[in-house]
XYZ file of C-alpha atoms in Angstrom:
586
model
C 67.958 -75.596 -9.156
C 68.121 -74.597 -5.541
C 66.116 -71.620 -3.687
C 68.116 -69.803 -0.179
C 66.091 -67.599 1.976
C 68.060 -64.602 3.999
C 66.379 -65.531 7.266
C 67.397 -69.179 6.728
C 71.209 -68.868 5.533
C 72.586 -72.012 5.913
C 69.497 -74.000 4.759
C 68.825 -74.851 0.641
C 65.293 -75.762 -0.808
C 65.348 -77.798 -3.632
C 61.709 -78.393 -3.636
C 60.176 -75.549 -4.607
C 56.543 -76.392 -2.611
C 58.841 -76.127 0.461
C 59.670 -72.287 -0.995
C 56.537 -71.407 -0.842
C 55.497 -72.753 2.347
C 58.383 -70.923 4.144
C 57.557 -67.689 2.043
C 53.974 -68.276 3.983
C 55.087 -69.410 7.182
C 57.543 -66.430 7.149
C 54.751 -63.525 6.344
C 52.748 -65.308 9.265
C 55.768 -64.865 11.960
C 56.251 -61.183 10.824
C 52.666 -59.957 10.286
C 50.359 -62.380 12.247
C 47.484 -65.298 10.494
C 44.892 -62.459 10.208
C 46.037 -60.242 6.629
C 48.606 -57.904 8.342
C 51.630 -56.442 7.504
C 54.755 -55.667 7.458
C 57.570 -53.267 5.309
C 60.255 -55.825 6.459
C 61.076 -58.131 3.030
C 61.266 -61.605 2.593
C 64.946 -61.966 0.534
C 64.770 -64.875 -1.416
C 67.417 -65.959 -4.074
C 66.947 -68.560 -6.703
C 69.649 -69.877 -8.815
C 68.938 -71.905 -12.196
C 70.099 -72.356 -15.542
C 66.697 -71.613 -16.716
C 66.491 -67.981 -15.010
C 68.298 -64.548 -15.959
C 69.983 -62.749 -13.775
C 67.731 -60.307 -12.596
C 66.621 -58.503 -8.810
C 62.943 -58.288 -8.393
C 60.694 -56.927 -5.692
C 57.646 -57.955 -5.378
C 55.417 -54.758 -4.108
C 51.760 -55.458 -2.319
C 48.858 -54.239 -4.167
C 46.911 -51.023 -2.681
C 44.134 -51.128 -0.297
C 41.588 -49.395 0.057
C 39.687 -50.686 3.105
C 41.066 -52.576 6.295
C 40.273 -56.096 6.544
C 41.438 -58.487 9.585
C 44.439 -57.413 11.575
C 44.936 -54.359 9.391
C 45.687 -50.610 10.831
C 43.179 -48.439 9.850
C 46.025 -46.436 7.722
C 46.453 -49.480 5.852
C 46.308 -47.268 2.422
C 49.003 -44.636 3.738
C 51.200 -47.248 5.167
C 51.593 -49.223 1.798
C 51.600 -46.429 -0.082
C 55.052 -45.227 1.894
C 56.112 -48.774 1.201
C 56.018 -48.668 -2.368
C 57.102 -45.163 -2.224
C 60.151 -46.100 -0.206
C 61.210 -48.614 -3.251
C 59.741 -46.832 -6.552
C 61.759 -43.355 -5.445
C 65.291 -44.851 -5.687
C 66.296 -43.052 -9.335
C 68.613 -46.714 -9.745
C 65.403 -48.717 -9.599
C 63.168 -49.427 -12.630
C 59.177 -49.566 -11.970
C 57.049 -52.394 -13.044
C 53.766 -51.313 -13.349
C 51.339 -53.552 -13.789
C 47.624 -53.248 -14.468
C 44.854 -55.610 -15.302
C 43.617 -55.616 -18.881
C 40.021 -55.648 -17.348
C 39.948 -52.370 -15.522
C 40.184 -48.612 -17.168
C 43.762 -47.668 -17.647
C 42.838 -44.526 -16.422
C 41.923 -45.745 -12.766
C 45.806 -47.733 -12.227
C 47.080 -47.253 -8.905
C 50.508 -48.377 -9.906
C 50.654 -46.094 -13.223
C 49.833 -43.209 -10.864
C 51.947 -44.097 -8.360
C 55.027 -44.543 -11.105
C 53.932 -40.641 -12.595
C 54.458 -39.196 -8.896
C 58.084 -40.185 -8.890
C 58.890 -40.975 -12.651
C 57.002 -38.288 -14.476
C 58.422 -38.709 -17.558
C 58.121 -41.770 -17.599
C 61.835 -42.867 -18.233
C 62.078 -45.742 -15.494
C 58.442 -47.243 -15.958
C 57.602 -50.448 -17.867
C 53.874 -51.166 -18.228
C 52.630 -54.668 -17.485
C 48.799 -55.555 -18.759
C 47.334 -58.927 -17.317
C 44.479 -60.903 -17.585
C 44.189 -60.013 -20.961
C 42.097 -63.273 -21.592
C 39.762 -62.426 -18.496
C 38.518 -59.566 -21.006
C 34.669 -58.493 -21.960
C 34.022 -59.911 -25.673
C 34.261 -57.545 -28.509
C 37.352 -55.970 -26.430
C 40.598 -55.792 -25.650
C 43.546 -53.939 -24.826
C 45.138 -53.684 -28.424
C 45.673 -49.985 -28.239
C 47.461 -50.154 -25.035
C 49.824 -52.257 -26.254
C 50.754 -50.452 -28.988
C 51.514 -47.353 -26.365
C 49.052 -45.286 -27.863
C 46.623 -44.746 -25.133
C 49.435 -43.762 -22.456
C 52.494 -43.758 -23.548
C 55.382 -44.973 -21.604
C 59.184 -44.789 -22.712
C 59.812 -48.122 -22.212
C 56.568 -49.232 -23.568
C 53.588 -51.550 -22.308
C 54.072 -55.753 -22.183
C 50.855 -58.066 -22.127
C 50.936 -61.561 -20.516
C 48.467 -64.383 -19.779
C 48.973 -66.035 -15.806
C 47.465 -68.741 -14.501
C 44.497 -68.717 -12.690
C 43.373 -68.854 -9.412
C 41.898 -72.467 -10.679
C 45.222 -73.309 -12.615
C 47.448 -72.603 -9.406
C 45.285 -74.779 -6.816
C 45.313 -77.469 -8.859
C 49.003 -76.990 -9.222
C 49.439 -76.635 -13.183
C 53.151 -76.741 -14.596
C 54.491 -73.699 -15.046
C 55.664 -74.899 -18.726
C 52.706 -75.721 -19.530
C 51.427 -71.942 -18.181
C 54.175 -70.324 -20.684
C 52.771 -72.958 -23.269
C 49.150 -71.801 -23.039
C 49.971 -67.991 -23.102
C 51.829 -68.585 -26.350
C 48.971 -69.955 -28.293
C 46.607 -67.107 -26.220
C 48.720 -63.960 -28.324
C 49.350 -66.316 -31.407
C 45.308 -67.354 -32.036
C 43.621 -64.049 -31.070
C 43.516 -61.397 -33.582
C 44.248 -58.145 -32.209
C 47.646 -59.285 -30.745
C 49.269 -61.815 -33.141
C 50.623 -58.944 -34.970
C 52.849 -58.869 -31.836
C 52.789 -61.760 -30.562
C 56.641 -62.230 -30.361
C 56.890 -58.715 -28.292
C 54.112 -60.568 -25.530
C 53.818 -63.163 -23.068
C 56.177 -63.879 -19.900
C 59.547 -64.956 -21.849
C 59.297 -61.593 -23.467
C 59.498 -60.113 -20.506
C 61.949 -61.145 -19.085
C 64.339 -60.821 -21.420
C 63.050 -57.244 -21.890
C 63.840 -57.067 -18.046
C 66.797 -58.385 -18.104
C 68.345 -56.149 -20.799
C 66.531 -53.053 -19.603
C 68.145 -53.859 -15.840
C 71.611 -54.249 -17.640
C 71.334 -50.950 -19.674
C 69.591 -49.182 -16.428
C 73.103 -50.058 -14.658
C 75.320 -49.174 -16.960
C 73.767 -45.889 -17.330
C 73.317 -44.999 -13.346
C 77.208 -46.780 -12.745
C 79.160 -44.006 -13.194
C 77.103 -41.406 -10.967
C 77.239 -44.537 -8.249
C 81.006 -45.016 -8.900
C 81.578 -41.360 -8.036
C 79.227 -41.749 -4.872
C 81.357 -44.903 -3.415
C 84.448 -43.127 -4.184
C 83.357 -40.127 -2.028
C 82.152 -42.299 0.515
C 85.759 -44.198 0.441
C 87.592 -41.065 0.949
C 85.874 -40.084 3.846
C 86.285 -43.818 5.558
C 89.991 -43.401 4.470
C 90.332 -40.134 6.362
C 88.603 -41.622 9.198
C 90.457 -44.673 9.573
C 93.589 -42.711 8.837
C 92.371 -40.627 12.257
C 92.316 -44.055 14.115
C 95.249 -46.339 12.568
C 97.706 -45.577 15.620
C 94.765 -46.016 17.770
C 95.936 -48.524 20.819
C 92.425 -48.741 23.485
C 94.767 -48.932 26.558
C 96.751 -46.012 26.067
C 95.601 -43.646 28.970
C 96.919 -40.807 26.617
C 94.559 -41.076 23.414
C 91.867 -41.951 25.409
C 92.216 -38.316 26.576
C 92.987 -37.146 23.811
C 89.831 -38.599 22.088
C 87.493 -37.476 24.624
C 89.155 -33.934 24.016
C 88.625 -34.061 20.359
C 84.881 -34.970 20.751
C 83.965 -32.042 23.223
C 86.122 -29.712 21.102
C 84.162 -30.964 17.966
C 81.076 -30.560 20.069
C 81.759 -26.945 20.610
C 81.896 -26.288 17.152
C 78.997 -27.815 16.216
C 77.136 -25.987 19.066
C 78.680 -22.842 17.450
C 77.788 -23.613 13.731
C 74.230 -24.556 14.457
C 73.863 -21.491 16.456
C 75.734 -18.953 14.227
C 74.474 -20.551 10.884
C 77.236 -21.658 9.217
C 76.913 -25.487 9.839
C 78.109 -28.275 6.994
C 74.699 -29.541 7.431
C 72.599 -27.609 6.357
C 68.650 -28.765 6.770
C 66.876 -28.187 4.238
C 63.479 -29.339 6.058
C 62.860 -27.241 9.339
C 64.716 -24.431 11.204
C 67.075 -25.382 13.390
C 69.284 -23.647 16.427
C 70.339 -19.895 15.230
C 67.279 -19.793 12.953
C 64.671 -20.674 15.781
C 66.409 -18.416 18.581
C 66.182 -15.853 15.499
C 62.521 -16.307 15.171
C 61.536 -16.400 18.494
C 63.175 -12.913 18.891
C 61.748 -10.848 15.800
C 58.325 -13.340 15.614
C 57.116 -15.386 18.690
C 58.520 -12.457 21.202
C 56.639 -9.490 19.008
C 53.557 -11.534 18.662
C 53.091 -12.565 22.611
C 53.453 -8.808 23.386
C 50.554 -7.969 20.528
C 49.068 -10.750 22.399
C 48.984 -9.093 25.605
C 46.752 -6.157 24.140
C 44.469 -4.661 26.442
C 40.615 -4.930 26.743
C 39.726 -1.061 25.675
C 36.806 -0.927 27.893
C 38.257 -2.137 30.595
C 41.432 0.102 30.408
C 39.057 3.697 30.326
C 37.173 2.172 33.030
C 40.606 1.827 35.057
C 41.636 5.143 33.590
C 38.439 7.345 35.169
C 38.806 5.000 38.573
C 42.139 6.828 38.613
C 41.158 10.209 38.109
C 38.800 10.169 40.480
C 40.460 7.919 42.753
C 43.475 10.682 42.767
C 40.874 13.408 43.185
C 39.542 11.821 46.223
C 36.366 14.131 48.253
C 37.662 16.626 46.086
C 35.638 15.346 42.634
C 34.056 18.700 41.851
C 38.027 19.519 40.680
C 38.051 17.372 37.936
C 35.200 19.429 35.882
C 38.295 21.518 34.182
C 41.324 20.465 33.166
C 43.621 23.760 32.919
C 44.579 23.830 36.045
C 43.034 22.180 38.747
C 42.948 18.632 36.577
C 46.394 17.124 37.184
C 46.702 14.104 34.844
C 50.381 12.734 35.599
C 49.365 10.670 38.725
C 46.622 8.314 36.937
C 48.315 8.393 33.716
C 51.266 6.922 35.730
C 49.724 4.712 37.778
C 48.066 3.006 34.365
C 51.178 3.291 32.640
C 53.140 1.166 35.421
C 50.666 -1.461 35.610
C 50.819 -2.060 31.985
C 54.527 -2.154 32.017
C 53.810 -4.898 34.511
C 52.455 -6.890 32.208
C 55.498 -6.979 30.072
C 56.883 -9.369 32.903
C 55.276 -12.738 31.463
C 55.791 -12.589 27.844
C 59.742 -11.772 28.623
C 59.912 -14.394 30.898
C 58.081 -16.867 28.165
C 61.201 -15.612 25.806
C 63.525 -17.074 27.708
C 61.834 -20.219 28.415
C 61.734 -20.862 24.778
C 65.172 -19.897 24.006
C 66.520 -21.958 26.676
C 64.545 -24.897 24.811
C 65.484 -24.417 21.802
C 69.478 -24.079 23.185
C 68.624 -27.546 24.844
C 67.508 -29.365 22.060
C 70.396 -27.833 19.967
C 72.984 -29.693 22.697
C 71.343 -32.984 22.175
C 71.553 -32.399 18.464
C 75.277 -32.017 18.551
C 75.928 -34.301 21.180
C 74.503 -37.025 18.896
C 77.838 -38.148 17.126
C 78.929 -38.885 20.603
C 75.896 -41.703 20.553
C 79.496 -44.180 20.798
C 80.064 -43.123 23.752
C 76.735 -42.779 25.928
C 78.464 -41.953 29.630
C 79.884 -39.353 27.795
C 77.117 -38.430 25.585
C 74.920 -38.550 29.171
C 77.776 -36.446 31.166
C 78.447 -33.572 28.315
C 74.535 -32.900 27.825
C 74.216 -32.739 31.697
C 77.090 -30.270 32.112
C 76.071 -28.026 29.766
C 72.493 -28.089 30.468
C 73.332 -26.651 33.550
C 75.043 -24.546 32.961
C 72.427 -22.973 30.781
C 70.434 -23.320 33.834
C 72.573 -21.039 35.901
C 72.528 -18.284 33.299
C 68.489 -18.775 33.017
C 68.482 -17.427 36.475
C 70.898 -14.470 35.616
C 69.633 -13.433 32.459
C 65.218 -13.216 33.923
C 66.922 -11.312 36.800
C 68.293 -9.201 34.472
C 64.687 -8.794 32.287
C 63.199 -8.438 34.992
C 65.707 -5.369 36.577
C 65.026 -3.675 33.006
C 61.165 -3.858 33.381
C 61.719 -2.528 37.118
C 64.160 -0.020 35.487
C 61.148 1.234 33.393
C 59.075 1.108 35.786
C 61.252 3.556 37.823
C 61.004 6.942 36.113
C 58.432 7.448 33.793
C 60.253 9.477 31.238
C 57.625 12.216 29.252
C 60.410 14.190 27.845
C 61.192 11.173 25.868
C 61.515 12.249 21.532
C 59.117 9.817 20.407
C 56.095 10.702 23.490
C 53.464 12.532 21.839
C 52.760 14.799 25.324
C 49.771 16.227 27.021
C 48.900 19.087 24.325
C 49.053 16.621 21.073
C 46.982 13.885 22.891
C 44.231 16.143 23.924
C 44.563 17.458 20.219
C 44.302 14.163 19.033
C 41.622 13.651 21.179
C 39.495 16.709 19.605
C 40.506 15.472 16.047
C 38.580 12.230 17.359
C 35.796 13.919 18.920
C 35.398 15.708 15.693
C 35.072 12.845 13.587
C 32.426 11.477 16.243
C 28.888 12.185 15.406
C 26.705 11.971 18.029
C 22.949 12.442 16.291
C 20.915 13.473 19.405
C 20.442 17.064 21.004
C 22.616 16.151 24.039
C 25.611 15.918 21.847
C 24.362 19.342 19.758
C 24.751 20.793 23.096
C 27.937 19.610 24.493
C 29.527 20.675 21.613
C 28.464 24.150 21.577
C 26.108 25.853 23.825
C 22.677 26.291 23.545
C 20.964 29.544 22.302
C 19.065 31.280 25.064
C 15.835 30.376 22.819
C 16.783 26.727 23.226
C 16.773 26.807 26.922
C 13.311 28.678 26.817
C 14.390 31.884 28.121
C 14.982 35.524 25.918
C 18.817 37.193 25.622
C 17.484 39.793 28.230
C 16.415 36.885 30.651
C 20.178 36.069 31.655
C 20.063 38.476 34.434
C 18.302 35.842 36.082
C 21.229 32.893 35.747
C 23.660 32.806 38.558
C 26.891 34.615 37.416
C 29.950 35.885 39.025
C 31.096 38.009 36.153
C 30.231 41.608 36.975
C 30.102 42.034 33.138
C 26.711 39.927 33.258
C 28.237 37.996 29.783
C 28.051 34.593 31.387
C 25.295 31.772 29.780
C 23.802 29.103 31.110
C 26.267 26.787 29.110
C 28.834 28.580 31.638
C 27.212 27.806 34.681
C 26.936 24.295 33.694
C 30.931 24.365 32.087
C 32.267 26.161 35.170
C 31.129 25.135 38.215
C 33.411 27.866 39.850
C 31.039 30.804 38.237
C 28.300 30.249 40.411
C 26.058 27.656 41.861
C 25.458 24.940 39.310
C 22.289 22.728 39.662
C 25.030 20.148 38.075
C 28.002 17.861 39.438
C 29.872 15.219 38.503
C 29.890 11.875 40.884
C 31.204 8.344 40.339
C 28.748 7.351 38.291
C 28.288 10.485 35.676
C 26.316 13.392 35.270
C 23.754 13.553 38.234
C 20.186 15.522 38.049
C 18.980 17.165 40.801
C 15.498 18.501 40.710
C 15.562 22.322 41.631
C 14.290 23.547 44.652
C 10.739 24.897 44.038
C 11.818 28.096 45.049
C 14.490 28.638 42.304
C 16.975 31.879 42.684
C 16.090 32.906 39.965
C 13.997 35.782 39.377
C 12.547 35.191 35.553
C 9.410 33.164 35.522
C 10.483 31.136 32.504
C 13.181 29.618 34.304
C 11.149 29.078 37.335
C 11.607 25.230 37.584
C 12.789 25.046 33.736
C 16.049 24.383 34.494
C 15.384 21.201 36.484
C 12.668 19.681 33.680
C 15.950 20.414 31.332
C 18.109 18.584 32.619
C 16.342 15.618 33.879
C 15.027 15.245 30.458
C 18.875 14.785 29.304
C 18.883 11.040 28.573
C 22.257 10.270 29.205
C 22.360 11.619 33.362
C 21.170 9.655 36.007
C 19.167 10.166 39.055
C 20.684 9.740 42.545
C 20.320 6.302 44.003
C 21.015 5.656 47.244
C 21.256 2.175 47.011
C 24.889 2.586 45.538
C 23.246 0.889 41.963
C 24.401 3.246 39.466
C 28.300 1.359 40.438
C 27.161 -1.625 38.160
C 26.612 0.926 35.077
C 29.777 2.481 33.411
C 28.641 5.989 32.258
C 31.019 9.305 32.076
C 30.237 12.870 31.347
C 31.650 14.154 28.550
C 34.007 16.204 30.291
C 35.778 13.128 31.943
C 35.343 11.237 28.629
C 37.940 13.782 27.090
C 40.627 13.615 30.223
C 39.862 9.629 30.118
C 40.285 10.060 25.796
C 43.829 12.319 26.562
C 45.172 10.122 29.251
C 44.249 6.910 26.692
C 46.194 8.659 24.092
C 48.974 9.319 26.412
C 49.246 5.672 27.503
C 48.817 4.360 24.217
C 51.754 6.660 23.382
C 54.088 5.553 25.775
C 53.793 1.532 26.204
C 54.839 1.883 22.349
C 57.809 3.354 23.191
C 58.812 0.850 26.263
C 57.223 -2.027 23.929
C 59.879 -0.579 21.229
C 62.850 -0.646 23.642
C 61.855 -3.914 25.088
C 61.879 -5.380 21.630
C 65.508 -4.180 21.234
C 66.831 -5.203 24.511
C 65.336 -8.520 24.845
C 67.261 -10.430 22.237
C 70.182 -8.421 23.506
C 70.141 -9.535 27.022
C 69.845 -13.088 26.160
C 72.115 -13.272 23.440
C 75.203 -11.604 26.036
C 74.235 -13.418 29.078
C 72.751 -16.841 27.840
C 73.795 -17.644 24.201
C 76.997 -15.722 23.898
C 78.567 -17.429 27.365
């Protein structure tokens, strides 16, 4: 009998101490003194006429809770271990529990469901059966009633913590578990299917029939593998190293190959399919109709901050002349601030195209080192094609963002309103009454903006309108008129930057009914929504409109909205199109 460790080839134990001294001393060079560890194994091989022929792995136990040296993953890590074993379909799974503990609660049998559900590879192992509470015991088990396994459960008796310090004969061991399963009642019914022997025999016969039953599916897998090593060699048999002549053409072979690879990965027709992640054509793919759509939904707009921009325009464009912007037929002209909004949100567009290429270009870089991996033989080469072609894609970075960037400047260049899909100035403003219409606005100020005010409301009698300033001869003008039309007649109300303004009558008033006689003033002053004059330039820090510049601001939103969508729609389009001819394509 003779023991030979992998890591020690050319040395043979015949004392078996010495075994497991080296097993120890070997555990302690790999994983330190202080309980760590490692997934490396310790091969040993034993040969003896008084062992089967059989190829074990001895698995560590689960646990739970660091100790020592140990990472504080120390669960996950061993659990991939056994994982990494228990998975192989070839392998058969030893499960073993101890008789003590609820079957219920075993690590290994849950481990061995995961990746043998069925339970066709698993062989259950109960110990410590003599460690057992009295009046119990693990009959049931064994007779695979509790939970059954294919291959069924197998009890034995080890030796004891006590047993192996002081070194007691493993004979004698085998001895003592014999009589255990022989003198206690609930297992000498099966006494001859327990204990250690048992086991292995069971083991070995299992291990044989396991074999013969995988061989043929491994037969056909080795053949495979042979052809391919056949047509490989075959590729290299008239290979001579110093012929000037196949080293070039090798090296022309391998960036040819590399080409199509490149082309496969990007096109989607590759041999290799992966099954686990996108890869090349399918990320370039979803950066175009994903990542690229969702930065631009990204870039959305604060809507408070764009109708504050919008009425800085109109009256920006207006200029000294603000008193213009009261009607819109006409003297309101809405094409310079609706451009001027339009353009800087077309601006925008710059950074999220820009970020489209950035990605694409990574995702084309990563899919060269991909394909330039079977050239890992030949790292000067490996080094030189990645560098070429990397810059290459460099170059056409810079041509393909000048060319984004030409399309956005393109856009930028005529604002086209006669486009088929731009809703136009009538349908936004009648959008924008369909929206004012579904607006409630529950105080009088909003009664009155949306129609005018009786006579009775404003305190004075039908026959007291000779006393409003009006320009129409036919005397059929209102005070809602006056305050509509500031061009028939003198209006006590104007707009400036800030909103309505109220200024106080003079306390002579024109007018020649009493009832109005400083009415007007009280009226309108009492109108919560208008401001006084400030001097002190204070009523800049509050956003207010009039309703009247609310609507352009409403139509020229509308407008905007209107049009972005259609350069957001044609940007879409043309994005992947641009890269793909000037960047992927060449």
């Amino acid at each position: 009998e003779y023991a030979e460790f992998l890591h020690c080839k050319s040395k043979k134990f015949t004392d078996f101490d010495e075994v497991r001294q080296e097993i120890e001393a070997e555990t302690d060079r790999v994983t330190g003194t202080n309980k760590g560890i490692s997934p490396i194994p310790i091969n040993l091989r034993v040969y003896s006429p008084h062992v089967l022929n059989l190829t074990l792995i001895d698995l560590p136990g689960i646990t739970k809770v660091p100790v020592g040296d140990q990472p504080q993953d120390i669960e996950y890590q061993i659990r991939e271990m056994i994982l990494q074993f228990i998975s192989r379909e070839s392998s058969l799974i030893l499960a073993v529990t101890p008789a003590n503990m609820d079957l219920a609660n075993s690590d290994a049998l849950k481990m061995a469901k995961e990746v043998d559900p069925q339970g066709l590879r698993t062989i259950g192992v109960i110990t410590k059966l003599d460690l057992m509470d009295e009046g119990t015991d693990a009959r049931d088990v064994l007779e695979n009633k509790l939970l059954p396994l294919r291959r069924g459960y197998i009890g034995v008796v080890n030796r004891s913590q006590k047993d192996i310090d002081g070194k007691k004969d493993i004979r004698a061991a085998l001895a003592a578990e014999r009589k255990f399963f022989l003198s206690h009642p609930a297992y000498r019914h099966m006494a001859d299917r327990m204990g250690t022997p048992h086991l292995q025999k069971v083991l070995n016969q299992q291990l044989t029939n396991h074999i013969r039953e995988t061989l043929p599916s491994l037969r056909s897998k080795l053949q495979s593998q042979l052809l391919s090593l056949e047509k490989e060699v075959e590729e290299y048999k008239n290979f001579r190293p110093d012929d000037p002549t196949r080293k070039t053409k090798a090296l022309l072979q391998m960036v040819q190959q590399f080409g199509v690879d490149f082309e496969k990965r990007i096109e989607g027709s590759g041999d290799q399919v992966d099954t686990l992640e996108l890869s090349g054509g399918a990320r370039i793919n979803r950066i175009f109709h994903e990542r690229f759509p969702f930065e631009l939904v990204k870039m959305e707009f604060d809507e408070k901050d764009l109708r504050r921009e919008i009425s800085y325009a109109i009256k920006n464009i207006h200029g000294v002349r603000q008193v213009a912007m009261r009607t819109w037929t006409g003297l309101f002209t809405p094409d310079l601030a609706f451009e001027a909004i339009v353009k800087k949100q077309v601006v925008k567009l710059k950074e999220p195209c820009l970020k489209c290429v950035d990605l694409v270009i990574q995702e084309l870089i990563n899919t060269v080192r991909q394909c330039t991996s079977k050239l890992g033989s030949y790292p000067r080469l490996r080094e030189e094609t990645e560098r070429i072609v990397t810059t290459h894609i460099r170059e056409r970075e810079g041509k393909t963002k000048d060319q984004i960037l030409l399309l956005i400047d393109i856009e930028l260049s005529y604002i086209n309103t006669n486009h088929e899909d731009f809703i136009g100035f009538a349908n936004a403003q009648q959008r924008n009454t369909q929206t004012n219409k579904k607006r409630a606005i529950p105080n009088q100020v909003g009664h009155w903006l949306s129609s005018p005010p009786t006579p009775a409301a404003l305190g004075s009698s039908p026959s007291s309108n000779r006393g409003i300033p009006n320009s129409d001869p036919g005397g059929s003008s209102s005070f809602w008129d006056t305050l509509e039309n500031p061009h028939r007649g003198k209006d006590p109300l104007h707009l400036h930057s800030g909103g309505f303004k109220a200024f106080q009558l003079p306390s002579q008033p024109s007018f020649h009914s009493g009832k109005w006689d400083g009415g007007i003033g009280q009226l309108v002053t009492s109108i919560p929504i208008l401001q006084t004059e400030n001097e002190d330039g204070a009523q800049e820090n509050t956003f207010s409109m009039d309703p009247q510049l609310e609507r352009q601001v409403e139509t020229i939103r509308n407008l905007v909205d209107s049009y972005v969508g259609i350069i957001n729609k044609s940007i879409r389009d043309l994005m992947p199109k641009t890269i793909m001819h000037l960047m992927i394509n060449n």
